[in-house]
Coordinates of C-alpha atoms and ligand atoms in Angstrom, one line a residue:
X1 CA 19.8 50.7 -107.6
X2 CA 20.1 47.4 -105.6
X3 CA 21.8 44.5 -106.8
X4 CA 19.1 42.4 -106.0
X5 CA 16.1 41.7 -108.5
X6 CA 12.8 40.9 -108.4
X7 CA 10.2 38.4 -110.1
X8 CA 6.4 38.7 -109.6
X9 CA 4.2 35.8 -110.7
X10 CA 2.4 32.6 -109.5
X11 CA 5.2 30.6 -108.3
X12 CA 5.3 26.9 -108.0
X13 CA 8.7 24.5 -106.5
X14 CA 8.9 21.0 -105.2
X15 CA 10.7 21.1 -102.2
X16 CA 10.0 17.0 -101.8
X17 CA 8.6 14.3 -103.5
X18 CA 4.6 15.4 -103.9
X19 CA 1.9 13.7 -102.5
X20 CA -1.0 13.9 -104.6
X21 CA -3.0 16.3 -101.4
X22 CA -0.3 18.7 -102.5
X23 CA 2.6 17.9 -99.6
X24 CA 6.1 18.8 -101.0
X25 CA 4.4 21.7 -103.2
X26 CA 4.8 24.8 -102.7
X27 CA 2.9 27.5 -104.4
X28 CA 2.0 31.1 -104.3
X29 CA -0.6 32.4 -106.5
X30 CA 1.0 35.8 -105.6
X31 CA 4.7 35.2 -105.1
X32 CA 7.9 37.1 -105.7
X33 CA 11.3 35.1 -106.4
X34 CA 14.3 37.3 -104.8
X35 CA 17.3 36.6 -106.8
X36 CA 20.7 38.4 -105.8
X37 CA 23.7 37.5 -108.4
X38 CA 22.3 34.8 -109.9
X39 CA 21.6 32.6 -107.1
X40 CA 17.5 32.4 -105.0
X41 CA 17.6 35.0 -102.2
X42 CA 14.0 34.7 -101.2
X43 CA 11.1 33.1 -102.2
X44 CA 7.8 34.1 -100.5
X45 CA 4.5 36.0 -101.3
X46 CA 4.1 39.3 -102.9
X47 CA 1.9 40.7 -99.9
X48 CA 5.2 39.5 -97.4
X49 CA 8.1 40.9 -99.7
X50 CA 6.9 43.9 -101.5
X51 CA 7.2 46.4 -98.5
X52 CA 10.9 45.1 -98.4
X53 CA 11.2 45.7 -102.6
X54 CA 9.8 48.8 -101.8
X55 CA 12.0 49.9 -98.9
X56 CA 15.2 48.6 -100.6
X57 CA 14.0 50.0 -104.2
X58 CA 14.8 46.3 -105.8
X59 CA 14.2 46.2 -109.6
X60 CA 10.6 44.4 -109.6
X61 CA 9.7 42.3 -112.8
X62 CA 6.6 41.5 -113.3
X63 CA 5.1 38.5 -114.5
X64 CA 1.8 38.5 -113.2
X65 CA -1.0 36.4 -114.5
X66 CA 2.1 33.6 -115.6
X67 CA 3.7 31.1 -113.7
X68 CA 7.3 30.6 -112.6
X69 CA 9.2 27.2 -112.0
X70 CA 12.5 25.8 -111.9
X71 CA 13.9 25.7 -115.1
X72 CA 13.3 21.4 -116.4
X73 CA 16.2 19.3 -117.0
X74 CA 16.8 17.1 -119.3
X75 CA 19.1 13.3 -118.8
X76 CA 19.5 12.1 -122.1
X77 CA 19.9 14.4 -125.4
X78 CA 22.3 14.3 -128.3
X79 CA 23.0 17.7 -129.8
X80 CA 24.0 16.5 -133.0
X81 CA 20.8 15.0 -133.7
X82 CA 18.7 18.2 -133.5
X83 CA 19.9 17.6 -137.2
X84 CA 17.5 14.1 -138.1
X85 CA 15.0 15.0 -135.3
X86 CA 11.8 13.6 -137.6
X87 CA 13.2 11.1 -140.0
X88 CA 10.4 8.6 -141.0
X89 CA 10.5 4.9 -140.4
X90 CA 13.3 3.1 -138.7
X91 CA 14.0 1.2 -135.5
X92 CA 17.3 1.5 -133.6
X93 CA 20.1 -0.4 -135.3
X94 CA 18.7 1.4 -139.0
X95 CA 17.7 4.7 -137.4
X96 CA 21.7 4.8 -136.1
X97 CA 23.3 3.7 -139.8
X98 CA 20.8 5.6 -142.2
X99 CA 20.5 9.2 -140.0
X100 CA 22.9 9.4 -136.8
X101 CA 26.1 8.1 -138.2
X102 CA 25.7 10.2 -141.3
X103 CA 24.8 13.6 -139.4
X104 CA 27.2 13.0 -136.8
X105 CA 30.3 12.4 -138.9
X106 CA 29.8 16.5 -139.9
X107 CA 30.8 17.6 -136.4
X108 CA 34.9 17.1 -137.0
X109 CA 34.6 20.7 -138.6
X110 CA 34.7 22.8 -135.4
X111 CA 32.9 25.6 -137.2
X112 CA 30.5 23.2 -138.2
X113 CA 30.1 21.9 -134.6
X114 CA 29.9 25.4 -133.0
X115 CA 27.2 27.0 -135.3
X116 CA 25.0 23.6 -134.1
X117 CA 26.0 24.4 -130.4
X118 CA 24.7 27.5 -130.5
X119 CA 21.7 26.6 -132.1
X120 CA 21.2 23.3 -129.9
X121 CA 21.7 25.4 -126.9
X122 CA 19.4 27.9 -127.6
X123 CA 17.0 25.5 -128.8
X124 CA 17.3 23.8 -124.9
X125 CA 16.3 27.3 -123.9
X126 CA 13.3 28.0 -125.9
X127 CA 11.8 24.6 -125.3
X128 CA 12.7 25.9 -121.1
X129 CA 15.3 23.5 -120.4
X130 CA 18.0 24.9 -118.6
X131 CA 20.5 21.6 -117.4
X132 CA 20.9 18.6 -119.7
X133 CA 23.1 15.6 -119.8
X134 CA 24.1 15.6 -123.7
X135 CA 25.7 13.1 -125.8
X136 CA 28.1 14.9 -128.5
X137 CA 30.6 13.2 -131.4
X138 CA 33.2 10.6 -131.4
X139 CA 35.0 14.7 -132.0
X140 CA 36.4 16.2 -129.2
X141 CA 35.9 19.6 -131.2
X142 CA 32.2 18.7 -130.9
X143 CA 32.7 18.9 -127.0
X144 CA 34.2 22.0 -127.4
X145 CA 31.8 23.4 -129.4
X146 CA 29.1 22.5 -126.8
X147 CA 30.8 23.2 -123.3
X148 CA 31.9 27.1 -125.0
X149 CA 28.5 27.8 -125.9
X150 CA 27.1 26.3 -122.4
X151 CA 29.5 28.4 -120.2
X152 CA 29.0 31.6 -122.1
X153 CA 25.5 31.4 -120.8
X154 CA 26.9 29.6 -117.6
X155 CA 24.2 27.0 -117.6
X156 CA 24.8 23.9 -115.8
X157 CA 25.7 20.8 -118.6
X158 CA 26.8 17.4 -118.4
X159 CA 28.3 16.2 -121.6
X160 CA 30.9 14.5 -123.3
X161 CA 32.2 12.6 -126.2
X162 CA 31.0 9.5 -127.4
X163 CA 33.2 6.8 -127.4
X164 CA 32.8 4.5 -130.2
X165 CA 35.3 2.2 -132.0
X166 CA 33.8 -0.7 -133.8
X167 CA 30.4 -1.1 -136.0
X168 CA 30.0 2.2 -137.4
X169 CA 31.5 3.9 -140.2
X170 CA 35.4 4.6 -140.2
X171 CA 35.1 8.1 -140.2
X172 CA 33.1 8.0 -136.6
X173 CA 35.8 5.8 -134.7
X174 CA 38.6 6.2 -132.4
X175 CA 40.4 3.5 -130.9
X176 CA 40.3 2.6 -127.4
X177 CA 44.0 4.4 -126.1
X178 CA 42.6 7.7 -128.3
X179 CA 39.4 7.7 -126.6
X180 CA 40.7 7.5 -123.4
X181 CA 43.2 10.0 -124.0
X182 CA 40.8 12.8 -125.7
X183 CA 38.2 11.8 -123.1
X184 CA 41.1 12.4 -120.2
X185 CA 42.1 15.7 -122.1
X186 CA 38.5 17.0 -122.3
X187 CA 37.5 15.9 -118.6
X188 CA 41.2 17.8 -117.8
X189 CA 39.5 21.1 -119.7
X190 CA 36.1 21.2 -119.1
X191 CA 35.2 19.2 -115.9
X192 CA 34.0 21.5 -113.0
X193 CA 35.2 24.4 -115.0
X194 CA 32.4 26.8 -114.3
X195 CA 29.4 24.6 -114.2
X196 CA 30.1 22.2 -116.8
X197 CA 30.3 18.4 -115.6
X198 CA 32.1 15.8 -117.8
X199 CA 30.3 12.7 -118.8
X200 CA 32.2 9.7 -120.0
X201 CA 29.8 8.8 -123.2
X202 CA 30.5 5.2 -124.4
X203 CA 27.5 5.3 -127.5
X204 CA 26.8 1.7 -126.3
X205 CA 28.2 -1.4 -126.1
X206 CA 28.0 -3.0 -129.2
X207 CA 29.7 -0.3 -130.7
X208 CA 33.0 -0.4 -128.1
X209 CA 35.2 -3.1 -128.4
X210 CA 36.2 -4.8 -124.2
X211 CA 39.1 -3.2 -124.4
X212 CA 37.3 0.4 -124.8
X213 CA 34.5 -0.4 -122.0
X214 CA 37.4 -0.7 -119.5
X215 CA 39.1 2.5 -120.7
X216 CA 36.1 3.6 -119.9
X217 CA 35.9 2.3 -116.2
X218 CA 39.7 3.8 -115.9
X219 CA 38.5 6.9 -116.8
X220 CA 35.3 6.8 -114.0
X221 CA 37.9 5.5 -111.4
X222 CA 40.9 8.3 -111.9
X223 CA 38.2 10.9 -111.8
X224 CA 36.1 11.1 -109.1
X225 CA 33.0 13.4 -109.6
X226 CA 32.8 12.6 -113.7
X227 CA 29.6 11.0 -114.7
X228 CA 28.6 8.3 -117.6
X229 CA 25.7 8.5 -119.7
X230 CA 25.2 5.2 -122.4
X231 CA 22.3 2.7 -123.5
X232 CA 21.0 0.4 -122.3
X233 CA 17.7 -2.5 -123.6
X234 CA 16.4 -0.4 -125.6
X235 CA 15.0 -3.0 -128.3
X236 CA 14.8 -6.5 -128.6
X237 CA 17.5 -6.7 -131.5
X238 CA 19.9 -4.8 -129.9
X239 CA 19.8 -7.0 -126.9
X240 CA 20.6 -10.1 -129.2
X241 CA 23.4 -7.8 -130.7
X242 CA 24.9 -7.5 -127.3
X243 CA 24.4 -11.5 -126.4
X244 CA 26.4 -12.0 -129.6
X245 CA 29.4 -9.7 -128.9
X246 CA 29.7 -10.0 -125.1
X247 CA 28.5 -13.6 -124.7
X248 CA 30.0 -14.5 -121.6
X249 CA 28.0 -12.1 -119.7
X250 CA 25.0 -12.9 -118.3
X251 CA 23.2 -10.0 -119.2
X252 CA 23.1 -6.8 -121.1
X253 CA 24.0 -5.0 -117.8
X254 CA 26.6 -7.4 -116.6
X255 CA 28.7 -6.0 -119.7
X256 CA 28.6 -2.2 -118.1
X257 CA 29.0 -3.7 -114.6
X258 CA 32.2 -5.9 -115.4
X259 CA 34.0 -2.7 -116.9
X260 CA 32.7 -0.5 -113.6
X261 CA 30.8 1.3 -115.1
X262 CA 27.9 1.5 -112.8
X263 CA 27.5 4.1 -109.7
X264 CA 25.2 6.6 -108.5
X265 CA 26.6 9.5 -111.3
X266 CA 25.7 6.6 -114.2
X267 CA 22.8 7.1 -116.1
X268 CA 21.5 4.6 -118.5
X269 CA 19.6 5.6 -121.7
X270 CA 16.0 3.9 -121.8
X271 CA 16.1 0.2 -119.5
X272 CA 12.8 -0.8 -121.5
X273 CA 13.6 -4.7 -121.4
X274 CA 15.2 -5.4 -118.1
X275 CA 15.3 -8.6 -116.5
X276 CA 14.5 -8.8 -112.5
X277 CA 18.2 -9.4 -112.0
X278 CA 19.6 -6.5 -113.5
X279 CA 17.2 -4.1 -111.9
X280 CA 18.4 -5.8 -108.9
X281 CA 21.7 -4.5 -109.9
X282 CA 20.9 -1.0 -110.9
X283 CA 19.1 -0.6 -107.6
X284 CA 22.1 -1.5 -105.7
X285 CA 24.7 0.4 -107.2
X286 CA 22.5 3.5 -107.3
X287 CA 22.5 4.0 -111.0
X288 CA 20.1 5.5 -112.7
X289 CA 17.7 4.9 -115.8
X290 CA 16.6 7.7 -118.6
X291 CA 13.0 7.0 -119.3
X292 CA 12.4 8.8 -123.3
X293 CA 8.9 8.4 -124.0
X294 CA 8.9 10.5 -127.2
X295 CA 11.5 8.4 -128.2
X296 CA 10.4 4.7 -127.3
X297 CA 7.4 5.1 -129.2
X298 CA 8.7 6.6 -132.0
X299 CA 11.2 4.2 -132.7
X300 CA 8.7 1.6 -131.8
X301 CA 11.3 -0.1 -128.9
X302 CA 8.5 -0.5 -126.5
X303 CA 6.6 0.6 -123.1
X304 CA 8.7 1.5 -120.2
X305 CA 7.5 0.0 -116.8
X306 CA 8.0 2.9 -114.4
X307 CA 6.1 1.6 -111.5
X308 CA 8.5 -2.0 -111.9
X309 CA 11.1 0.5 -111.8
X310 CA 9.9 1.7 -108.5
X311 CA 9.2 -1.3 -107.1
X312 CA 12.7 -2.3 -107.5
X313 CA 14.1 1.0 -105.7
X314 CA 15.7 2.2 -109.6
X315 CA 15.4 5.9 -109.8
X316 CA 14.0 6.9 -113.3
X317 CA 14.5 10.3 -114.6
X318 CA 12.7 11.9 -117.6
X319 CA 14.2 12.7 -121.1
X320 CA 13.6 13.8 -124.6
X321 CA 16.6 11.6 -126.3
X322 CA 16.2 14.2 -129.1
X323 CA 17.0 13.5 -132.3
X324 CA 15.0 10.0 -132.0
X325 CA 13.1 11.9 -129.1
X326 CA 10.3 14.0 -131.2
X327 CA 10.6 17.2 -129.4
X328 CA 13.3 19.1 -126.9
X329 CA 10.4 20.4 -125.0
X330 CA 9.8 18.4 -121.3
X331 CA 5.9 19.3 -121.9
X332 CA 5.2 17.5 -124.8
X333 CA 7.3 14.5 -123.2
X334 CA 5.6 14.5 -120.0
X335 CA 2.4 14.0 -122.4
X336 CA 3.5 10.9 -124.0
X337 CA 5.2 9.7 -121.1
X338 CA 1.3 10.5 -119.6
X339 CA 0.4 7.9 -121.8
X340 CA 2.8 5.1 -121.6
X341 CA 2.0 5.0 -117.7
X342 CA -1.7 4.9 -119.0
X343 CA -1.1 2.3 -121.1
X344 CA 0.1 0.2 -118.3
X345 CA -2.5 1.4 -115.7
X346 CA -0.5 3.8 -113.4
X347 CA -1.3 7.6 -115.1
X348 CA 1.0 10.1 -114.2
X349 CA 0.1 12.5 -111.5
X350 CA 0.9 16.1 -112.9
X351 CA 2.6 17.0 -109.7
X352 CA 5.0 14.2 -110.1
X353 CA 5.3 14.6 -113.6
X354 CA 6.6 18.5 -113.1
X355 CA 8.2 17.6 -110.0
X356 CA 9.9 15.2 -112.3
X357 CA 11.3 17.3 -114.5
X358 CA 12.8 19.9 -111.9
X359 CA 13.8 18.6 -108.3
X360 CA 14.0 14.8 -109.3
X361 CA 15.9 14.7 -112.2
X362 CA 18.0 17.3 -110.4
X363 CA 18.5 14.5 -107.9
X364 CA 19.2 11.9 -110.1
X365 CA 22.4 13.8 -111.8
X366 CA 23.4 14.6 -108.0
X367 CA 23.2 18.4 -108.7
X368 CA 20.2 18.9 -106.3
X369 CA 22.2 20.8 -104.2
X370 CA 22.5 23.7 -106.4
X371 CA 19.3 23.2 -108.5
X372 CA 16.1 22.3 -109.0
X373 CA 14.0 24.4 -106.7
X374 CA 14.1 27.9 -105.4
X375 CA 15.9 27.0 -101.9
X376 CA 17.6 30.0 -101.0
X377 CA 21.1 30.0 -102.3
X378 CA 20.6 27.4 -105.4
X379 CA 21.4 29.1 -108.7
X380 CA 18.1 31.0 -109.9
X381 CA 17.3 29.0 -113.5
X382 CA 13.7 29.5 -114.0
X383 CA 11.6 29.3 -116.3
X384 CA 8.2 31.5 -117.1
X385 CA 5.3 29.6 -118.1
X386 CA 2.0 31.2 -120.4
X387 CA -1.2 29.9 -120.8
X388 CA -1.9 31.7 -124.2
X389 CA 0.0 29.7 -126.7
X390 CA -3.4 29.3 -128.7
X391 CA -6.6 29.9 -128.5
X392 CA -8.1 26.6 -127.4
X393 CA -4.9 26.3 -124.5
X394 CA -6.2 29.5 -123.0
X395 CA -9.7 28.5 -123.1
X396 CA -9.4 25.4 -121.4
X397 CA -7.0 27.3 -118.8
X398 CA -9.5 29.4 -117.5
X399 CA -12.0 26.3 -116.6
X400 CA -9.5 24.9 -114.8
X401 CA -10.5 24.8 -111.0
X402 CA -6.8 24.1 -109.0
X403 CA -3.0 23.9 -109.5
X404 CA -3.2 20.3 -110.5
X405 CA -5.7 20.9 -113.3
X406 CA -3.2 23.7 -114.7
X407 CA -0.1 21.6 -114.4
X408 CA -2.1 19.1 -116.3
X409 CA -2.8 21.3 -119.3
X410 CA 0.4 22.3 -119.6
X411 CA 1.6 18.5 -119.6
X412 CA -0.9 17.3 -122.3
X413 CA -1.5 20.5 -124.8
X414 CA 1.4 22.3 -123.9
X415 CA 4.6 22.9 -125.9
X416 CA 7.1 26.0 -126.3
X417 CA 4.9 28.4 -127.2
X418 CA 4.0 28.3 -123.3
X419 CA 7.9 29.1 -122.4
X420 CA 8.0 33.1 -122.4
X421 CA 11.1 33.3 -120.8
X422 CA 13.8 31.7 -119.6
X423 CA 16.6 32.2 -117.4
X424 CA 19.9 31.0 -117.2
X425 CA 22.0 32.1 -113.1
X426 CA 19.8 34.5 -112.9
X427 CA 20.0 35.9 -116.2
X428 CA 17.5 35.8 -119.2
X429 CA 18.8 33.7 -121.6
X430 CA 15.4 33.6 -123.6
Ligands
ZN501 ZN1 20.0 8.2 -126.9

């Protein structure tokens, strides 16, 4: 048998930013995806490659009547939360003292943390995510715990362990020499080892003294190719937190900027109340911003403005910020994100919104590439997409008249009952 295998479905892959006449899609209603170990061979139509499957007897899957796609990605996630994911009623500043600190001061048990890995990282595969930029414990073991489950599946991750020494519970801190040193140790163990990527994870600033912010910016400077992941103006009472503790900086941003923390591998959670000025700044340093929808709305911390974004040249990726997010699944995000851009006039196109989730977010973690769409030779994560997760979805699917109708379904009633499979470098990991 040839080493080579074979998917048969409708295939759909960004290979540019869409326009909304379809440029930079590509789709076949009839395709086959040619994957030879674990990376895209060929992507074309079924009539153009089955005489070769046929010829070269390659294993033939098929999937017809379902629709394949680069596997979504996910920028901002926080596996320990998948513990408080639905907890009723408070904003930020609560919602981090009366759920996160209390679930995440479990994860110093590493048998603790590695049974929630596993079930974290599968749970990232059901919903059809396959790469993710994850926020774990102050505990390194947490970071263990993730990056071992990850690798056994070899999925591309970005994580790392939140730094935090000040304003949350003793049991949750470390100080600013044994953050620097645990997060030099785990970058030392785990960065570019396989396809995990290290992410320096300061929670945010009010919770890191100066003297841990510049640790760090040491850590971003002696190791080039790391990424950072924190938050940034997410609600109004955490700016005034921030003017408090850092007040002679002009801004919110100014803090992460003076410690060097900004670049084009920084991505900043949320950015829903930023001033021109400090868009300004995010635009020239290439950074990027996580936009949460599920999340902003349920902790009430307000509309993101993706289009002022835009007009200031910010790159905005898409995220579930599970546990405040509601769901891990990109669908049901791209449907209330859908609606924050309606709110504000500019609706979501469902082209952009899926191209979103695969080739642009890709590009924002600067892991385009190697992923994202099915360009021969990037590693073959996909994911398999059904229309009959209930009764009134499949209904509604067969009126629809085009591609753009479909995708649209899928980004307003779908969830992970549409993910039938998923799979992981070419193998299926779900
Ligand atoms: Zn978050």
């Amino acid at each position: 048998m040839n080493s080579m295998k074979a998917y048969r479905a409708s295939i759909l892959h960004f290979i540019s930013e869409p326009t909304l006449d379809g440029g930079g899609v590509e789709f076949f209603d009839d395709g086959i995806l040619l994957v030879e170990q674990g990376r895209v061979s060929a992507l074309d139509s079924a009539e153009k490659l089955l005489p070769k499957i046929e010829q070269e007897n390659i294993d033939l899957v098929d999937y017809s009547g379902q629709l394949i796609m680069p596997g979504f990605i996910d920028t901002h996630v926080h596996f320990p939360q998948i513990n408080i994911i639905g907890s009723y009623g408070e904003k930020l500043l609560d919602w981090l003292n009366n759920y996160t600190f209390p679930a995440e001061s479990k994860f110093s048990d590493q048998a603790y943390a590695q049974v929630v890995a596993e079930q974290f990282v599968q749970s990232l595969f059901s919903h059809g995510t396959t790469t993710a930029m994850v926020y774990c414990t102050v505990h390194p073991e947490s970071v263990d715990a993730f990056f071992t489950t990850s690798s056994r599946y070899d999925a591309c991750m970005l994580a790392g362990k939140v730094m935090m020494d000040r304003n949350c519970p003793e049991n949750l801190q470390d100080t600013a020499v044994s953050s620097y040193e645990q997060s030099q140790a785990l970058i030392d163990k785990w960065h570019k080892n396989g396809r995990s990527l290290y992410t320096v994870t300061p929670r945010f600033a009010p919770t890191s003294t100066p003297a841990q912010l510049a640790f760090a910016g040491k850590l971003l400077r002696e190791n080039s190719g790391v990424y950072l992941q924190t938050h940034l103006s997410e609600n109004v009472s955490e700016i005034e937190w921030v003017k408090s503790l850092y007040p002679d900086h002009e801004n919110y941003l100014d803090v992460y900027d003076h410690y060097g923390l900004l670049s084009e591998n920084s991505t900043f959670g949320h950015g829903i109340h930023l001033s021109d000025g400090e868009l300004t700044r995010l635009s020239d340093t290439q950074s990027k911003i996580a936009f949460c929808p599920t999340s902003n709305l349920f902790l009430g911390s307000g509309l993101y403005d993706l289009a002022r974004s835009e007009k200031f040249g910010v790159a905005t990726s898409i995220a579930t910020d599970v546990g405040a997010g509601t769901s891990l699944c990109q669908l049901q995000t791209l449907n209330e994100a859908y609606k924050v851009t309606q709110l504000q006039d500019y609706p979501l196109h469902s082209y952009q919104a899926f191209y979103w989730l695969t080739l642009a977010n890709a590009k924002s973690l600067n892991i385009d590439d190697e992923l994202g769409n099915f360009n021969t030779g990037k590693y073959a994560d996909f994911i398999v997409l059904g229309s009959d997760s209930s009764s009134v979805f499949e209904y509604r699917y067969q009126l629809c008249q085009s591609l753009s109708e479909k995708l649209f379904l899928f980004m307003t009633m779908g969830d992970d009952r549409n993910i039938k499979h998923t799979y992981v470098h070419g193998e299926c990991v779900y």
